[in-house]
């Protein structure tokens, strides 16, 4: 799977129900995957699956769209948008990941400031 295809497949997992999420996580994420974003850090697929379930509950119509992927030496950077079902952009950001055996193994998400927010 190309890095672009992997990121697109991973992004789609965030919108899946638990039963559909598990096989996709096995295909896209290393056994010892870690994930962190400004909300905290998670180790393991089970913890990440629970985090994704919470996301789906809080943003039921949300879906991630991968805008671009840069990749080299088993590392990749993906620019993304979180969109509502009407295509309104809810959030933008960038995620970095190390890869292992063709799967994402250590993912870090960065959220862009929302319009109207100022960080000083």
Short mmCIF file of N, CA, C and O in Angstrom, two decimals:
data_model
loop_
_atom_site.label_atom_id
_atom_site.label_comp_id
_atom_site.label_asym_id
_atom_site.label_seq_id
_atom_site.Cartn_x
_atom_site.Cartn_y
_atom_site.Cartn_z
N UNK A 1 0.85 -1.17 0.00
CA UNK A 1 0.00 0.00 0.00
C UNK A 1 0.90 1.25 0.00
O UNK A 1 1.85 1.31 0.76
N UNK A 2 0.60 2.21 -0.84
CA UNK A 2 1.38 3.45 -0.88
C UNK A 2 1.12 4.25 0.40
O UNK A 2 0.08 4.08 1.06
N UNK A 3 2.03 5.15 0.77
CA UNK A 3 1.77 6.00 1.93
C UNK A 3 0.46 6.79 1.80
O UNK A 3 -0.28 6.94 2.77
N UNK A 4 0.16 7.27 0.60
CA UNK A 4 -1.08 8.01 0.38
C UNK A 4 -2.29 7.12 0.64
O UNK A 4 -3.25 7.52 1.30
N UNK A 5 -2.26 5.91 0.11
CA UNK A 5 -3.37 4.97 0.32
C UNK A 5 -3.50 4.61 1.79
O UNK A 5 -4.62 4.52 2.32
N UNK A 6 -2.37 4.42 2.47
CA UNK A 6 -2.40 4.10 3.90
C UNK A 6 -3.04 5.23 4.70
O UNK A 6 -3.91 4.99 5.55
N UNK A 7 -2.61 6.47 4.45
CA UNK A 7 -3.20 7.60 5.19
C UNK A 7 -4.68 7.76 4.89
O UNK A 7 -5.47 8.05 5.80
N UNK A 8 -5.09 7.56 3.64
CA UNK A 8 -6.52 7.67 3.31
C UNK A 8 -7.33 6.58 4.01
O UNK A 8 -8.42 6.83 4.53
N UNK A 9 -6.79 5.39 4.05
CA UNK A 9 -7.47 4.28 4.72
C UNK A 9 -7.55 4.53 6.22
O UNK A 9 -8.59 4.31 6.86
N UNK A 10 -6.44 5.00 6.82
CA UNK A 10 -6.42 5.34 8.24
C UNK A 10 -7.41 6.45 8.55
O UNK A 10 -8.17 6.36 9.53
N UNK A 11 -7.46 7.48 7.72
CA UNK A 11 -8.39 8.59 7.95
C UNK A 11 -9.84 8.11 7.97
O UNK A 11 -10.65 8.56 8.78
N UNK A 12 -10.16 7.17 7.10
CA UNK A 12 -11.53 6.64 7.03
C UNK A 12 -11.92 5.87 8.29
O UNK A 12 -13.10 5.82 8.66
N UNK A 13 -10.94 5.29 8.99
CA UNK A 13 -11.23 4.50 10.19
C UNK A 13 -11.95 5.35 11.23
O UNK A 13 -12.81 4.85 11.96
N UNK A 14 -11.62 6.64 11.32
CA UNK A 14 -12.20 7.52 12.34
C UNK A 14 -13.72 7.64 12.21
O UNK A 14 -14.39 7.99 13.18
N UNK A 15 -14.27 7.34 11.04
CA UNK A 15 -15.71 7.46 10.82
C UNK A 15 -16.45 6.13 10.92
O UNK A 15 -17.67 6.08 10.76
N UNK A 16 -15.73 5.04 11.17
CA UNK A 16 -16.34 3.71 11.19
C UNK A 16 -16.90 3.34 12.56
O UNK A 16 -16.41 3.79 13.59
N UNK A 17 -17.90 2.46 12.54
CA UNK A 17 -18.40 1.86 13.77
C UNK A 17 -17.38 0.82 14.24
O UNK A 17 -16.53 0.35 13.48
N UNK A 18 -17.48 0.43 15.50
CA UNK A 18 -16.49 -0.45 16.14
C UNK A 18 -16.25 -1.74 15.34
O UNK A 18 -15.10 -2.15 15.16
N UNK A 19 -17.30 -2.40 14.87
CA UNK A 19 -17.14 -3.67 14.17
C UNK A 19 -16.33 -3.51 12.88
O UNK A 19 -15.51 -4.36 12.54
N UNK A 20 -16.58 -2.43 12.15
CA UNK A 20 -15.85 -2.17 10.91
C UNK A 20 -14.46 -1.61 11.20
O UNK A 20 -13.53 -1.79 10.42
N UNK A 21 -14.30 -0.93 12.33
CA UNK A 21 -13.04 -0.29 12.67
C UNK A 21 -11.92 -1.30 12.93
O UNK A 21 -10.79 -1.11 12.50
N UNK A 22 -12.23 -2.37 13.64
CA UNK A 22 -11.19 -3.31 14.08
C UNK A 22 -10.36 -3.91 12.94
O UNK A 22 -9.13 -3.88 13.00
N UNK A 23 -10.98 -4.48 11.89
CA UNK A 23 -10.15 -5.06 10.82
C UNK A 23 -9.33 -4.00 10.08
O UNK A 23 -8.21 -4.27 9.65
N UNK A 24 -9.86 -2.81 9.97
CA UNK A 24 -9.11 -1.74 9.31
C UNK A 24 -7.91 -1.31 10.16
O UNK A 24 -6.84 -1.02 9.64
N UNK A 25 -8.09 -1.28 11.48
CA UNK A 25 -6.99 -0.95 12.36
C UNK A 25 -5.88 -2.00 12.26
O UNK A 25 -4.70 -1.66 12.24
N UNK A 26 -6.26 -3.26 12.17
CA UNK A 26 -5.26 -4.33 12.01
C UNK A 26 -4.45 -4.14 10.74
O UNK A 26 -3.24 -4.38 10.71
N UNK A 27 -5.11 -3.70 9.67
CA UNK A 27 -4.44 -3.52 8.39
C UNK A 27 -3.54 -2.29 8.36
O UNK A 27 -2.51 -2.29 7.69
N UNK A 28 -3.92 -1.25 9.08
CA UNK A 28 -3.23 0.04 8.96
C UNK A 28 -2.29 0.38 10.09
O UNK A 28 -1.40 1.22 9.92
N UNK A 29 -2.47 -0.23 11.26
CA UNK A 29 -1.72 0.18 12.45
C UNK A 29 -0.88 -0.96 13.00
O UNK A 29 -1.35 -2.09 13.13
N UNK A 30 0.36 -0.64 13.35
CA UNK A 30 1.26 -1.62 13.95
C UNK A 30 0.66 -2.15 15.26
O UNK A 30 -0.15 -1.48 15.90
N UNK A 31 1.08 -3.34 15.64
CA UNK A 31 0.56 -3.97 16.86
C UNK A 31 0.79 -3.10 18.09
O UNK A 31 -0.04 -3.05 18.98
N UNK A 32 1.92 -2.40 18.12
CA UNK A 32 2.26 -1.57 19.28
C UNK A 32 2.10 -0.08 18.98
O UNK A 32 2.85 0.76 19.49
N UNK A 33 1.12 0.27 18.16
CA UNK A 33 0.91 1.66 17.75
C UNK A 33 0.78 2.60 18.96
O UNK A 33 0.23 2.22 19.99
N UNK A 34 1.32 3.80 18.79
CA UNK A 34 1.09 4.88 19.75
C UNK A 34 0.48 6.04 19.00
O UNK A 34 0.71 6.22 17.79
N UNK A 35 -0.30 6.82 19.71
CA UNK A 35 -0.98 7.98 19.13
C UNK A 35 -0.97 9.10 20.15
O UNK A 35 -1.21 8.86 21.34
N UNK A 36 -0.70 10.31 19.69
CA UNK A 36 -0.87 11.44 20.59
C UNK A 36 -1.32 12.66 19.79
O UNK A 36 -1.03 12.78 18.59
N UNK A 37 -2.08 13.50 20.45
CA UNK A 37 -2.51 14.78 19.91
C UNK A 37 -2.64 15.72 21.10
O UNK A 37 -2.33 15.32 22.24
N UNK A 38 -3.07 16.95 20.91
CA UNK A 38 -3.14 17.88 22.04
C UNK A 38 -4.03 17.41 23.20
O UNK A 38 -3.93 17.93 24.31
N UNK A 39 -4.87 16.41 22.97
CA UNK A 39 -5.75 15.91 24.03
C UNK A 39 -5.09 14.84 24.90
O UNK A 39 -5.64 14.46 25.93
N UNK A 40 -3.95 14.29 24.47
CA UNK A 40 -3.28 13.28 25.27
C UNK A 40 -2.57 12.24 24.44
O UNK A 40 -2.49 12.34 23.22
N UNK A 41 -2.04 11.24 25.12
CA UNK A 41 -1.28 10.16 24.47
C UNK A 41 -1.94 8.82 24.76
O UNK A 41 -2.48 8.59 25.84
N UNK A 42 -1.86 7.93 23.76
CA UNK A 42 -2.52 6.62 23.84
C UNK A 42 -1.53 5.57 23.34
O UNK A 42 -0.82 5.80 22.36
N UNK A 43 -1.52 4.42 23.98
CA UNK A 43 -0.70 3.30 23.52
C UNK A 43 -1.62 2.12 23.20
O UNK A 43 -2.49 1.78 23.99
N UNK A 44 -1.43 1.53 22.04
CA UNK A 44 -2.17 0.32 21.65
C UNK A 44 -3.40 0.59 20.82
O UNK A 44 -4.02 1.65 20.91
N UNK A 45 -3.75 -0.41 20.01
CA UNK A 45 -4.93 -0.29 19.14
C UNK A 45 -6.22 -0.18 19.93
O UNK A 45 -7.12 0.55 19.56
N UNK A 46 -6.33 -0.92 21.05
CA UNK A 46 -7.58 -0.88 21.82
C UNK A 46 -7.83 0.52 22.38
O UNK A 46 -8.95 1.03 22.32
N UNK A 47 -6.78 1.14 22.90
CA UNK A 47 -6.93 2.50 23.42
C UNK A 47 -7.27 3.49 22.33
O UNK A 47 -8.12 4.36 22.51
N UNK A 48 -6.62 3.34 21.17
CA UNK A 48 -6.91 4.23 20.05
C UNK A 48 -8.32 4.00 19.52
O UNK A 48 -9.03 4.95 19.19
N UNK A 49 -8.76 2.76 19.49
CA UNK A 49 -10.12 2.46 19.05
C UNK A 49 -11.15 3.13 19.97
O UNK A 49 -12.14 3.70 19.51
N UNK A 50 -10.90 3.08 21.28
CA UNK A 50 -11.81 3.74 22.23
C UNK A 50 -11.81 5.25 22.01
O UNK A 50 -12.86 5.90 22.08
N UNK A 51 -10.64 5.82 21.74
CA UNK A 51 -10.54 7.26 21.47
C UNK A 51 -11.31 7.61 20.20
O UNK A 51 -12.03 8.60 20.15
N UNK A 52 -11.18 6.77 19.16
CA UNK A 52 -11.91 6.99 17.92
C UNK A 52 -13.41 6.90 18.14
O UNK A 52 -14.18 7.66 17.55
N UNK A 53 -13.84 5.97 18.99
CA UNK A 53 -15.27 5.85 19.30
C UNK A 53 -15.78 7.12 19.96
O UNK A 53 -16.88 7.60 19.65
N UNK A 54 -15.00 7.68 20.87
CA UNK A 54 -15.38 8.94 21.50
C UNK A 54 -15.45 10.07 20.50
O UNK A 54 -16.35 10.91 20.55
N UNK A 55 -14.51 10.11 19.56
CA UNK A 55 -14.54 11.11 18.50
C UNK A 55 -15.81 10.97 17.68
O UNK A 55 -16.51 11.95 17.42
N UNK A 56 -16.12 9.73 17.27
CA UNK A 56 -17.30 9.49 16.44
C UNK A 56 -18.58 9.90 17.16
O UNK A 56 -19.51 10.43 16.56
N UNK A 57 -18.60 9.69 18.47
CA UNK A 57 -19.76 10.09 19.27
C UNK A 57 -19.89 11.61 19.34
O UNK A 57 -20.99 12.16 19.27
N UNK A 58 -18.77 12.31 19.46
CA UNK A 58 -18.83 13.77 19.59
C UNK A 58 -18.95 14.49 18.24
O UNK A 58 -19.45 15.60 18.18
N UNK A 59 -18.50 13.86 17.16
CA UNK A 59 -18.61 14.44 15.81
C UNK A 59 -19.15 13.36 14.87
O UNK A 59 -18.44 12.86 14.01
N UNK A 60 -20.42 12.97 15.04
CA UNK A 60 -20.95 11.81 14.30
C UNK A 60 -20.92 11.97 12.78
O UNK A 60 -20.79 10.98 12.07
N UNK A 61 -21.02 13.18 12.29
CA UNK A 61 -21.01 13.38 10.84
C UNK A 61 -19.64 13.81 10.33
O UNK A 61 -19.49 14.18 9.17
N UNK A 62 -18.63 13.73 11.19
CA UNK A 62 -17.29 14.17 10.80
C UNK A 62 -16.54 13.11 10.02
O UNK A 62 -16.71 11.91 10.24
N UNK A 63 -15.72 13.57 9.10
CA UNK A 63 -14.85 12.66 8.34
C UNK A 63 -13.57 13.40 8.01
O UNK A 63 -13.57 14.60 7.74
N UNK A 64 -12.48 12.67 8.06
CA UNK A 64 -11.18 13.24 7.74
C UNK A 64 -10.87 13.06 6.26
O UNK A 64 -11.11 11.99 5.70
N UNK A 65 -10.35 14.10 5.65
CA UNK A 65 -9.93 14.08 4.26
C UNK A 65 -8.43 14.38 4.24
O UNK A 65 -7.98 15.38 4.80
N UNK A 66 -7.66 13.50 3.62
CA UNK A 66 -6.22 13.72 3.49
C UNK A 66 -5.98 14.62 2.27
O UNK A 66 -6.40 14.30 1.16
N UNK A 67 -5.31 15.73 2.50
CA UNK A 67 -5.04 16.70 1.44
C UNK A 67 -3.72 16.43 0.73
O UNK A 67 -3.61 16.62 -0.48
N UNK A 68 -2.71 16.01 1.49
CA UNK A 68 -1.41 15.72 0.90
C UNK A 68 -0.61 14.85 1.84
O UNK A 68 -0.85 14.84 3.05
N UNK A 69 0.32 14.10 1.28
CA UNK A 69 1.20 13.23 2.05
C UNK A 69 2.63 13.42 1.54
O UNK A 69 2.86 13.41 0.33
N UNK A 70 3.55 13.58 2.46
CA UNK A 70 4.98 13.58 2.15
C UNK A 70 5.58 12.40 2.90
O UNK A 70 5.22 12.14 4.05
N UNK A 71 6.51 11.69 2.23
CA UNK A 71 7.01 10.45 2.81
C UNK A 71 8.47 10.24 2.44
O UNK A 71 8.87 10.50 1.31
N UNK A 72 9.26 9.78 3.41
CA UNK A 72 10.61 9.30 3.16
C UNK A 72 11.07 8.49 4.37
O UNK A 72 10.66 8.73 5.50
N UNK A 73 11.93 7.51 4.12
CA UNK A 73 12.59 6.75 5.18
C UNK A 73 11.66 6.28 6.29
O UNK A 73 11.96 6.44 7.47
N UNK A 74 10.52 5.71 5.90
CA UNK A 74 9.57 5.16 6.87
C UNK A 74 8.99 6.23 7.82
O UNK A 74 8.62 5.94 8.96
N UNK A 75 8.93 7.46 7.34
CA UNK A 75 8.31 8.58 8.06
C UNK A 75 7.39 9.28 7.09
O UNK A 75 7.69 9.39 5.90
N UNK A 76 6.26 9.79 7.58
CA UNK A 76 5.37 10.51 6.69
C UNK A 76 4.64 11.62 7.42
O UNK A 76 4.47 11.60 8.65
N UNK A 77 4.21 12.59 6.63
CA UNK A 77 3.53 13.77 7.11
C UNK A 77 2.28 13.94 6.26
O UNK A 77 2.36 13.93 5.02
N UNK A 78 1.13 14.04 6.89
CA UNK A 78 -0.14 14.17 6.16
C UNK A 78 -0.87 15.44 6.59
O UNK A 78 -1.07 15.66 7.79
N UNK A 79 -1.26 16.25 5.63
CA UNK A 79 -2.13 17.41 5.88
C UNK A 79 -3.56 16.92 5.73
O UNK A 79 -3.87 16.14 4.83
N UNK A 80 -4.44 17.35 6.64
CA UNK A 80 -5.81 16.86 6.62
C UNK A 80 -6.81 17.95 6.97
O UNK A 80 -6.45 19.00 7.50
N UNK A 81 -8.06 17.67 6.63
CA UNK A 81 -9.20 18.47 7.06
C UNK A 81 -10.21 17.54 7.70
O UNK A 81 -10.40 16.41 7.24
N UNK A 82 -10.85 18.01 8.74
CA UNK A 82 -12.01 17.34 9.31
C UNK A 82 -13.22 18.08 8.76
O UNK A 82 -13.35 19.29 8.96
N UNK A 83 -14.05 17.36 8.05
CA UNK A 83 -15.23 17.97 7.42
C UNK A 83 -16.51 17.39 7.98
O UNK A 83 -16.59 16.21 8.32
N UNK A 84 -17.53 18.24 8.00
CA UNK A 84 -18.89 17.81 8.34
C UNK A 84 -19.49 17.17 7.09
O UNK A 84 -18.95 17.33 5.98
N UNK A 85 -20.61 16.48 7.23
CA UNK A 85 -21.22 15.82 6.08
C UNK A 85 -21.61 16.79 4.97
O UNK A 85 -21.71 16.41 3.81
N UNK A 86 -21.81 18.08 5.30
CA UNK A 86 -22.13 19.09 4.28
C UNK A 86 -20.86 19.72 3.69
O UNK A 86 -20.93 20.70 2.96
N UNK A 87 -19.70 19.15 4.00
CA UNK A 87 -18.38 19.57 3.53
C UNK A 87 -17.84 20.83 4.21
O UNK A 87 -16.80 21.34 3.81
N UNK A 88 -18.52 21.33 5.23
CA UNK A 88 -17.98 22.42 6.02
C UNK A 88 -16.71 21.93 6.71
O UNK A 88 -16.70 20.84 7.29
N UNK A 89 -15.64 22.71 6.63
CA UNK A 89 -14.38 22.34 7.29
C UNK A 89 -14.50 22.70 8.77
O UNK A 89 -14.70 23.86 9.13
N UNK A 90 -14.37 21.69 9.63
CA UNK A 90 -14.47 21.88 11.08
C UNK A 90 -13.11 22.11 11.72
O UNK A 90 -13.00 22.79 12.74
N UNK A 91 -12.06 21.51 11.14
CA UNK A 91 -10.71 21.59 11.71
C UNK A 91 -9.72 21.24 10.61
O UNK A 91 -10.05 20.45 9.72
N UNK A 92 -8.54 21.80 10.68
CA UNK A 92 -7.45 21.40 9.80
C UNK A 92 -6.25 21.05 10.66
O UNK A 92 -6.19 21.44 11.83
N UNK A 93 -5.32 20.31 10.09
CA UNK A 93 -4.15 19.95 10.86
C UNK A 93 -3.16 19.13 10.05
O UNK A 93 -3.31 18.94 8.84
N UNK A 94 -2.16 18.66 10.76
CA UNK A 94 -1.10 17.85 10.18
C UNK A 94 -0.83 16.69 11.12
O UNK A 94 -0.83 16.88 12.34
N UNK A 95 -0.60 15.53 10.57
CA UNK A 95 -0.21 14.38 11.38
C UNK A 95 1.10 13.83 10.86
O UNK A 95 1.33 13.77 9.65
N UNK A 96 1.94 13.43 11.79
CA UNK A 96 3.23 12.81 11.50
C UNK A 96 3.16 11.36 11.95
O UNK A 96 2.54 11.07 12.98
N UNK A 97 3.80 10.48 11.20
CA UNK A 97 3.84 9.08 11.64
C UNK A 97 5.14 8.42 11.23
O UNK A 97 5.66 8.65 10.14
N UNK A 98 5.64 7.59 12.12
CA UNK A 98 6.67 6.63 11.78
C UNK A 98 5.94 5.37 11.32
O UNK A 98 4.82 5.10 11.76
N UNK A 99 6.57 4.62 10.44
CA UNK A 99 5.95 3.42 9.90
C UNK A 99 6.79 2.20 10.22
O UNK A 99 8.00 2.30 10.39
N UNK A 100 6.12 1.06 10.31
CA UNK A 100 6.78 -0.20 10.55
C UNK A 100 6.05 -1.28 9.76
O UNK A 100 4.83 -1.43 9.89
N UNK A 101 6.77 -1.99 8.91
CA UNK A 101 6.19 -3.06 8.10
C UNK A 101 4.96 -2.60 7.32
O UNK A 101 3.95 -3.30 7.23
N UNK A 102 5.02 -1.38 6.79
CA UNK A 102 3.94 -0.87 5.96
C UNK A 102 2.73 -0.37 6.71
O UNK A 102 1.71 -0.07 6.10
N UNK A 103 2.84 -0.30 8.03
CA UNK A 103 1.72 0.22 8.84
C UNK A 103 2.20 1.39 9.69
O UNK A 103 3.38 1.52 9.99
N UNK A 104 1.27 2.23 10.08
CA UNK A 104 1.58 3.36 10.94
C UNK A 104 1.89 2.84 12.34
O UNK A 104 1.15 2.02 12.88
N UNK A 105 2.98 3.33 12.93
CA UNK A 105 3.38 2.79 14.24
C UNK A 105 3.42 3.84 15.34
O UNK A 105 3.22 3.50 16.51
N UNK A 106 3.68 5.08 15.01
CA UNK A 106 3.73 6.15 16.01
C UNK A 106 3.17 7.39 15.35
O UNK A 106 3.80 7.98 14.48
N UNK A 107 1.95 7.78 15.73
CA UNK A 107 1.22 8.86 15.08
C UNK A 107 1.12 10.04 16.03
O UNK A 107 0.78 9.86 17.21
N UNK A 108 1.40 11.22 15.52
CA UNK A 108 1.24 12.45 16.30
C UNK A 108 0.41 13.42 15.48
O UNK A 108 0.78 13.73 14.34
N UNK A 109 -0.69 13.89 16.05
CA UNK A 109 -1.57 14.84 15.37
C UNK A 109 -1.39 16.24 15.91
O UNK A 109 -1.28 16.44 17.12
N UNK A 110 -1.35 17.20 15.00
CA UNK A 110 -1.26 18.62 15.34
C UNK A 110 -2.48 19.32 14.75
O UNK A 110 -2.77 19.16 13.57
N UNK A 111 -3.18 20.08 15.57
CA UNK A 111 -4.38 20.80 15.14
C UNK A 111 -4.01 22.25 14.86
O UNK A 111 -3.35 22.90 15.68
N UNK A 112 -4.43 22.77 13.71
CA UNK A 112 -4.24 24.19 13.41
C UNK A 112 -5.18 25.00 14.29
O UNK A 112 -6.28 24.54 14.63
N UNK A 113 -4.79 26.24 14.63
CA UNK A 113 -5.72 27.11 15.38
C UNK A 113 -6.99 27.32 14.56
O UNK A 113 -6.92 27.45 13.32
N UNK A 114 -8.12 27.32 15.22
CA UNK A 114 -9.38 27.58 14.55
C UNK A 114 -9.47 29.06 14.20
O UNK A 114 -8.91 29.90 14.91
N UNK A 115 -10.19 29.39 13.15
CA UNK A 115 -10.37 30.80 12.77
C UNK A 115 -10.92 31.57 13.96
O UNK A 115 -11.83 31.12 14.65
N UNK A 116 -10.35 32.71 14.19
CA UNK A 116 -10.81 33.56 15.29
C UNK A 116 -10.10 33.31 16.60
O UNK A 116 -10.24 34.05 17.55
N UNK A 117 -9.32 32.23 16.68
CA UNK A 117 -8.54 31.95 17.90
C UNK A 117 -7.16 32.55 17.74
O UNK A 117 -6.54 32.47 16.69
N UNK A 118 -6.69 33.16 18.80
CA UNK A 118 -5.36 33.74 18.79
C UNK A 118 -4.53 33.06 19.87
O UNK A 118 -4.99 32.89 20.99
N UNK A 119 -3.35 32.66 19.51
CA UNK A 119 -2.44 32.04 20.46
C UNK A 119 -1.26 32.97 20.65
O UNK A 119 -0.65 33.41 19.70
N UNK A 120 -0.92 33.26 21.91
CA UNK A 120 0.14 34.23 22.13
C UNK A 120 1.29 33.72 22.86
O UNK A 120 1.61 32.75 23.29
#
